[in-house]
Coordinates of C-alpha atoms and ligand atoms in Angstrom, one line a residue:
X1 CA 2.8 29.6 18.3
X2 CA 5.0 27.2 20.1
X3 CA 6.3 28.1 23.5
X4 CA 9.4 25.9 23.7
X5 CA 10.2 26.1 27.4
X6 CA 13.3 24.4 28.8
X7 CA 14.0 22.7 32.0
X8 CA 15.1 24.8 34.9
X9 CA 17.7 23.1 37.0
X10 CA 16.5 19.7 37.9
X11 CA 12.9 20.7 37.8
X12 CA 10.5 18.6 35.9
X13 CA 10.3 19.7 32.2
X14 CA 7.8 22.4 31.5
X15 CA 5.3 21.4 28.9
X16 CA 5.8 22.9 25.4
X17 CA 2.6 23.1 23.5
X18 CA 3.0 20.9 20.4
X19 CA 1.6 22.5 17.4
X20 CA 0.1 20.3 14.7
X21 CA 2.3 19.7 11.7
X22 CA 1.2 21.6 8.6
X23 CA 3.6 21.6 5.7
X24 CA 4.2 24.5 3.3
X25 CA 1.5 23.2 0.9
X26 CA -1.2 23.1 3.6
X27 CA -1.0 19.3 4.1
X28 CA -1.5 18.0 7.7
X29 CA 1.0 15.4 8.7
X30 CA -0.9 12.8 10.7
X31 CA 0.8 9.5 9.7
X32 CA 4.2 8.4 10.9
X33 CA 6.0 5.3 9.5
X34 CA 8.8 4.2 11.7
X35 CA 11.6 1.9 10.4
X36 CA 12.6 0.2 13.6
X37 CA 15.6 -1.6 12.1
X38 CA 17.4 -1.6 8.7
X39 CA 18.1 -5.3 9.1
X40 CA 16.1 -8.1 7.6
X41 CA 16.1 -12.0 7.5
X42 CA 15.2 -11.8 3.7
X43 CA 17.1 -10.3 0.8
X44 CA 14.4 -9.5 -1.7
X45 CA 16.0 -8.9 -5.0
X46 CA 14.2 -5.6 -5.7
X47 CA 14.9 -4.2 -2.3
X48 CA 18.4 -5.2 -1.2
X49 CA 21.7 -6.5 -2.6
X50 CA 22.7 -9.9 -1.2
X51 CA 25.6 -8.6 0.8
X52 CA 24.3 -5.6 2.6
X53 CA 26.2 -3.4 5.1
X54 CA 23.9 -2.6 7.9
X55 CA 24.1 0.2 10.5
X56 CA 26.3 -0.6 13.5
X57 CA 23.9 -1.5 16.4
X58 CA 25.5 1.5 18.5
X59 CA 23.9 3.9 16.0
X60 CA 20.4 2.7 16.6
X61 CA 18.1 4.6 19.0
X62 CA 16.9 2.5 21.9
X63 CA 13.3 1.3 21.8
X64 CA 12.7 3.7 24.8
X65 CA 14.0 6.5 22.6
X66 CA 12.0 5.5 19.6
X67 CA 8.9 5.4 22.0
X68 CA 9.7 8.9 23.1
X69 CA 10.0 10.3 19.6
X70 CA 6.7 8.6 18.6
X71 CA 5.0 10.2 21.7
X72 CA 6.3 13.5 20.5
X73 CA 4.8 13.0 17.1
X74 CA 1.5 11.9 18.6
X75 CA 1.6 15.1 20.7
X76 CA 2.0 16.9 17.4
X77 CA -1.0 15.4 15.7
X78 CA 0.0 11.9 14.4
X79 CA -3.0 9.6 14.5
X80 CA -1.6 6.6 12.7
X81 CA 1.8 4.8 13.3
X82 CA 3.0 2.0 11.1
X83 CA 6.1 0.1 12.2
X84 CA 8.3 -1.2 9.4
X85 CA 11.9 -1.7 8.4
X86 CA 13.9 -3.8 7.4
X87 CA 11.9 -6.4 9.1
X88 CA 10.3 -5.0 12.2
X89 CA 9.8 -8.3 13.8
X90 CA 13.5 -9.1 13.9
X91 CA 14.4 -6.2 16.1
X92 CA 15.2 -7.5 19.5
X93 CA 12.4 -6.9 22.1
X94 CA 10.3 -5.1 19.5
X95 CA 7.2 -6.1 21.3
X96 CA 8.2 -3.6 24.1
X97 CA 7.6 -0.7 21.6
X98 CA 4.4 -2.2 20.2
X99 CA 3.1 -2.5 23.8
X100 CA 4.1 1.0 24.8
X101 CA 2.6 2.5 21.6
X102 CA -0.5 0.3 21.9
X103 CA -1.2 2.1 25.2
X104 CA -1.6 5.3 23.2
X105 CA -4.4 3.9 21.1
X106 CA -7.5 5.9 22.0
X107 CA -5.5 8.7 23.7
X108 CA -4.1 10.5 20.6
X109 CA -3.2 7.5 18.5
X110 CA -6.1 6.1 16.4
X111 CA -4.2 3.1 14.7
X112 CA -1.1 1.2 15.4
X113 CA -0.1 -1.2 12.4
X114 CA 2.9 -2.8 10.9
X115 CA 4.3 -4.0 7.6
X116 CA 6.0 -7.3 7.8
X117 CA 7.4 -10.1 5.6
X118 CA 5.6 -12.6 7.8
X119 CA 8.6 -14.7 8.7
X120 CA 8.2 -14.1 12.4
X121 CA 4.5 -13.5 12.5
X122 CA 3.4 -17.0 13.8
X123 CA 5.1 -16.4 17.2
X124 CA 4.0 -12.7 17.5
X125 CA 0.5 -12.6 16.1
X126 CA -1.4 -13.0 19.4
X127 CA 0.7 -10.6 21.3
X128 CA 0.3 -8.1 18.4
X129 CA -3.5 -8.3 18.8
X130 CA -3.2 -8.1 22.6
X131 CA -1.3 -4.8 22.2
X132 CA -4.1 -3.3 20.1
X133 CA -2.9 -3.9 16.7
X134 CA -5.9 -4.8 14.4
X135 CA -4.5 -4.7 10.9
X136 CA -1.3 -5.5 9.3
X137 CA 0.3 -5.7 5.9
X138 CA 2.1 -8.8 4.9
X139 CA 4.4 -8.6 1.8
X140 CA 4.0 -11.5 -0.5
X141 CA 5.0 -11.4 -4.1
X142 CA 4.3 -15.0 -5.2
X143 CA 2.3 -18.1 -4.1
X144 CA 4.9 -20.4 -5.5
X145 CA 7.4 -21.7 -2.8
X146 CA 10.3 -21.9 -5.3
X147 CA 9.7 -18.5 -6.8
X148 CA 9.3 -17.1 -3.2
X149 CA 12.8 -18.4 -2.4
X150 CA 14.2 -16.9 -5.5
X151 CA 12.8 -13.5 -5.0
X152 CA 13.5 -13.3 -1.2
X153 CA 16.7 -15.2 -1.6
X154 CA 16.5 -16.4 2.0
X155 CA 12.8 -16.7 2.8
X156 CA 10.7 -19.8 3.6
X157 CA 7.2 -19.7 2.1
X158 CA 5.7 -22.1 4.6
X159 CA 6.8 -20.0 7.5
X160 CA 5.0 -17.0 5.9
X161 CA 1.9 -19.0 5.4
X162 CA 2.0 -20.2 9.0
X163 CA 2.3 -16.5 10.0
X164 CA -0.7 -15.5 7.9
X165 CA -2.8 -18.4 9.4
X166 CA -1.7 -17.4 12.9
X167 CA -2.4 -13.7 12.3
X168 CA -5.9 -14.4 11.0
X169 CA -6.6 -16.8 13.9
X170 CA -5.6 -14.1 16.3
X171 CA -8.0 -11.7 14.8
X172 CA -5.7 -9.5 12.8
X173 CA -7.0 -8.1 9.4
X174 CA -4.4 -8.7 6.7
X175 CA -3.6 -6.8 3.6
X176 CA -1.1 -8.5 1.2
X177 CA 1.4 -6.3 -0.6
X178 CA 2.9 -7.5 -3.8
X179 CA 5.6 -5.7 -5.8
X180 CA 4.7 -6.0 -9.4
X181 CA 7.6 -7.4 -11.5
X182 CA 7.2 -7.8 -15.1
X183 CA 8.6 -11.3 -15.8
X184 CA 8.2 -12.6 -12.2
X185 CA 4.8 -12.3 -11.0
X186 CA 2.6 -10.3 -13.5
X187 CA 0.9 -13.4 -14.7
X188 CA 0.4 -14.7 -11.2
X189 CA -1.6 -11.6 -9.9
X190 CA -5.0 -13.2 -10.9
X191 CA -4.3 -16.2 -8.7
X192 CA -3.0 -14.0 -5.9
X193 CA -6.3 -12.0 -6.1
X194 CA -8.3 -15.2 -5.8
X195 CA -6.2 -16.4 -3.0
X196 CA -6.3 -13.1 -1.0
X197 CA -10.0 -12.5 -1.5
X198 CA -10.8 -16.1 -0.8
X199 CA -9.3 -15.6 2.7
X200 CA -10.8 -12.2 3.3
X201 CA -7.6 -10.3 2.7
X202 CA -7.2 -7.2 0.5
X203 CA -4.4 -7.3 -2.0
X204 CA -2.2 -4.2 -3.1
X205 CA 0.1 -4.2 -5.9
X206 CA 3.1 -1.8 -5.9
X207 CA 5.3 -0.4 -8.7
X208 CA 9.0 -1.0 -8.0
X209 CA 10.8 2.2 -7.1
X210 CA 14.4 3.0 -7.9
X211 CA 15.9 3.1 -4.3
X212 CA 19.3 1.9 -3.4
X213 CA 21.9 -0.2 -5.2
X214 CA 20.6 -3.8 -5.9
X215 CA 22.4 -6.6 -7.8
X216 CA 20.0 -6.5 -10.7
X217 CA 18.8 -4.2 -13.5
X218 CA 15.7 -2.4 -12.2
X219 CA 14.5 -1.5 -15.7
X220 CA 14.2 -5.2 -16.5
X221 CA 11.7 -5.7 -13.6
X222 CA 9.7 -2.5 -13.8
X223 CA 6.0 -3.1 -14.7
X224 CA 3.7 0.1 -15.0
X225 CA 0.5 -0.8 -13.2
X226 CA -1.6 0.7 -15.9
X227 CA -0.4 -2.3 -18.0
X228 CA -1.3 -4.8 -15.2
X229 CA -4.7 -3.1 -14.8
X230 CA -5.5 -3.4 -18.5
X231 CA -4.6 -7.0 -18.3
X232 CA -6.7 -7.7 -15.2
X233 CA -9.6 -6.0 -17.0
X234 CA -9.7 -8.7 -19.6
X235 CA -10.5 -11.2 -16.9
X236 CA -12.2 -9.4 -14.1
X237 CA -14.7 -6.5 -13.6
X238 CA -12.9 -3.7 -11.8
X239 CA -14.8 -0.8 -10.3
X240 CA -13.1 2.3 -8.9
X241 CA -14.1 2.9 -5.2
X242 CA -13.3 5.7 -2.8
X243 CA -12.0 3.3 -0.1
X244 CA -9.0 4.7 1.6
X245 CA -6.7 3.4 4.5
X246 CA -4.7 6.5 5.0
X247 CA -1.9 5.3 2.6
X248 CA -1.3 6.1 -1.1
X249 CA -3.2 3.2 -2.6
X250 CA -6.2 3.7 -4.9
X251 CA -8.7 0.9 -4.7
X252 CA -11.0 -1.0 -7.0
X253 CA -13.5 -3.6 -6.3
X254 CA -13.4 -6.9 -8.2
X255 CA -17.0 -8.1 -9.0
X256 CA -16.0 -11.8 -9.5
X257 CA -14.3 -12.2 -6.0
X258 CA -16.1 -9.4 -4.1
X259 CA -12.6 -8.2 -2.8
X260 CA -10.6 -5.2 -3.0
X261 CA -7.4 -4.6 -5.0
X262 CA -5.2 -1.5 -4.4
X263 CA -2.8 0.1 -6.8
X264 CA 0.3 2.0 -5.5
X265 CA 1.7 3.9 -8.5
X266 CA 4.6 6.1 -7.4
X267 CA 6.1 5.9 -10.9
X268 CA 3.2 6.3 -13.3
X269 CA 0.9 8.4 -11.2
X270 CA 2.1 10.8 -8.6
X271 CA 0.0 10.6 -5.5
X272 CA 1.8 13.2 -3.6
X273 CA -0.8 16.0 -3.5
X274 CA -2.6 14.3 -0.6
X275 CA 0.6 13.2 1.2
X276 CA 0.1 13.0 5.0
X277 CA 3.1 11.1 6.0
X278 CA 6.7 11.4 7.3
X279 CA 9.2 8.7 7.9
X280 CA 11.4 8.1 10.9
X281 CA 14.5 5.8 10.7
X282 CA 16.0 3.7 13.6
X283 CA 18.8 6.3 14.0
X284 CA 16.3 9.2 14.6
X285 CA 16.6 10.6 11.0
X286 CA 13.3 12.0 9.7
X287 CA 12.7 11.8 6.0
X288 CA 9.9 14.1 4.9
X289 CA 9.5 12.3 1.5
X290 CA 10.1 8.7 0.6
X291 CA 11.4 9.8 -2.8
X292 CA 13.8 12.6 -1.8
X293 CA 17.3 12.6 -0.1
X294 CA 16.5 15.7 2.2
X295 CA 16.2 14.6 5.9
X296 CA 16.4 16.0 9.5
X297 CA 18.3 14.7 12.4
X298 CA 16.0 14.3 15.5
X299 CA 18.5 12.3 17.5
X300 CA 20.6 15.2 18.7
X301 CA 17.5 17.2 19.9
X302 CA 16.2 14.0 21.5
X303 CA 19.5 13.4 23.4
X304 CA 20.2 17.0 24.4
X305 CA 17.5 17.1 27.0
X306 CA 14.6 15.2 28.5
X307 CA 12.4 18.1 27.7
X308 CA 10.6 17.5 24.4
X309 CA 10.6 21.2 23.3
X310 CA 13.8 20.7 21.4
X311 CA 12.3 17.7 19.6
X312 CA 9.2 19.6 18.8
X313 CA 11.3 22.6 17.3
X314 CA 13.4 20.1 15.3
X315 CA 10.2 18.4 13.9
X316 CA 8.6 21.9 13.1
X317 CA 11.7 22.8 11.2
X318 CA 11.7 19.6 9.3
X319 CA 8.1 19.9 8.3
X320 CA 8.9 23.3 6.7
X321 CA 11.1 21.3 4.4
X322 CA 8.5 18.8 3.4
X323 CA 8.7 18.9 -0.5
X324 CA 5.6 19.0 -2.7
X325 CA 6.4 15.6 -4.1
X326 CA 9.0 13.0 -5.2
X327 CA 10.5 12.9 -8.7
X328 CA 11.5 9.2 -9.1
X329 CA 13.1 8.7 -12.5
X330 CA 14.8 5.5 -13.4
X331 CA 18.2 6.6 -14.8
X332 CA 18.1 4.3 -17.8
X333 CA 21.4 5.5 -19.2
X334 CA 23.5 4.8 -16.0
X335 CA 21.0 2.3 -14.4
X336 CA 21.4 4.3 -11.2
X337 CA 18.7 4.4 -8.5
X338 CA 16.9 7.9 -8.0
X339 CA 17.4 7.6 -4.3
X340 CA 20.6 6.2 -3.0
X341 CA 19.2 4.7 0.2
X342 CA 17.5 1.3 0.2
X343 CA 13.7 1.1 0.9
X344 CA 14.7 -0.8 4.1
X345 CA 16.1 2.3 5.7
X346 CA 12.7 4.1 5.6
X347 CA 10.3 1.3 5.2
X348 CA 7.6 1.1 2.5
Ligands
SAM401 N1 10.3 -6.2 5.7 C1 9.0 -5.7 5.6 C2 8.2 -6.3 4.5 O1 8.8 -6.6 3.5 O2 7.0 -6.1 4.4 C3 8.8 -4.3 5.8 C4 9.8 -3.3 5.0 S1 9.7 -3.5 3.2 C5 11.0 -2.3 2.8 C6 8.2 -2.6 3.0 C7 7.6 -2.9 1.6 O3 8.4 -2.2 0.7 C8 7.4 -4.3 1.2 O4 6.1 -4.5 0.8 C9 8.4 -4.4 -0.1 O5 7.8 -5.2 -1.0 C10 8.4 -3.0 -0.6 N2 9.6 -2.6 -1.3 C11 10.9 -2.8 -1.0 N3 11.7 -2.3 -2.0 C12 11.0 -1.8 -2.8 C13 11.2 -1.0 -4.1 N4 12.4 -0.8 -4.6 N5 10.1 -0.6 -4.8 C14 8.9 -0.7 -4.3 N6 8.5 -1.5 -3.2 C15 9.6 -1.9 -2.4
SF4_402 FE1 13.5 -7.4 3.8 FE2 11.1 -6.3 3.3 FE3 13.3 -5.6 2.0 FE4 12.2 -8.0 1.6 S1 11.2 -6.1 1.2 S2 14.3 -7.5 1.9 S3 11.5 -8.5 3.5 S4 12.9 -5.3 4.1

């Protein structure tokens, strides 16, 4: 049981024992994704509207506060932290948090990683490695610079390529993430596979999820990955493998390239039964499921006292509300997203 002991006067906080997080379905929560900002220097058409209203900066937790919350999660059994966003590398002074969390690797934390659009990677790659980061995900939906500009609206393909080069040179292992979009990149996936595997990177394809209002019709873009897989099987030999990275992807090996391809299929195949994740936003809101609206406020507990016992209690209460799974449905009649918030609030 928890013994949530408070501070007495000005005495140093008494230690509360932090129980591991086990949800009502017996799943242990060991993976925390942290959206360090909702802002981004791209406006990917499937992720954001062009004119987005972002959170006022005053509502954000400081990086020190985020670090404290992450430490509380590590005390409660989190072994892997992924920084995401928005674009994590556009948050001012983000390397402070990376460095602080990096110090926890080997003492509680097993892995610190991040998901990035790659735009700022060239200038941060070496420092990321120096802080203990060893693997990162870079989102890349096309190899064509014009199409890249179209899908990201504001992105510069050459900069992302420079970022990938710099990251590999620094020793970071990269996995590329591509959202599969029917008329946009479905035909390009074979080339992207060859490119990724030719450079020693895994590739993961993701089904587009109905999150947040965007300027386009999502049903036009949606491509079930079962279709993509059937298509790839006409050109490549795919073998299912047990490889896991702690996330929801299911992997195959491609005989012709010798590399791995991951499928993330929130829409066609529900992967929730083995969910080990929760998501923290930059305002200290905890989402227990990417595909549900229910959330818990950790900021009040964090700011109430320097003693982490209130934070532990708030986390414990939140975990009792972790749902069995999501129920993303594209509302085809009204073309409304299943979840009102954008992916950039909670990260991928
Ligand atoms: N800005 C960083 C990036 O793009 O890698 C991190 C945040 S971004 C929200 C994380 C991942 O979510 C990206 O790989 C992106 O392609 C994916 N994503 C964004 N909106 C999505 C949606 N509606 N459905 C599926 N994936 C989405
Ligand atoms: Fe930005 Fe990533 Fe969303 Fe693209 S997917 S707009 S890069 S947060």
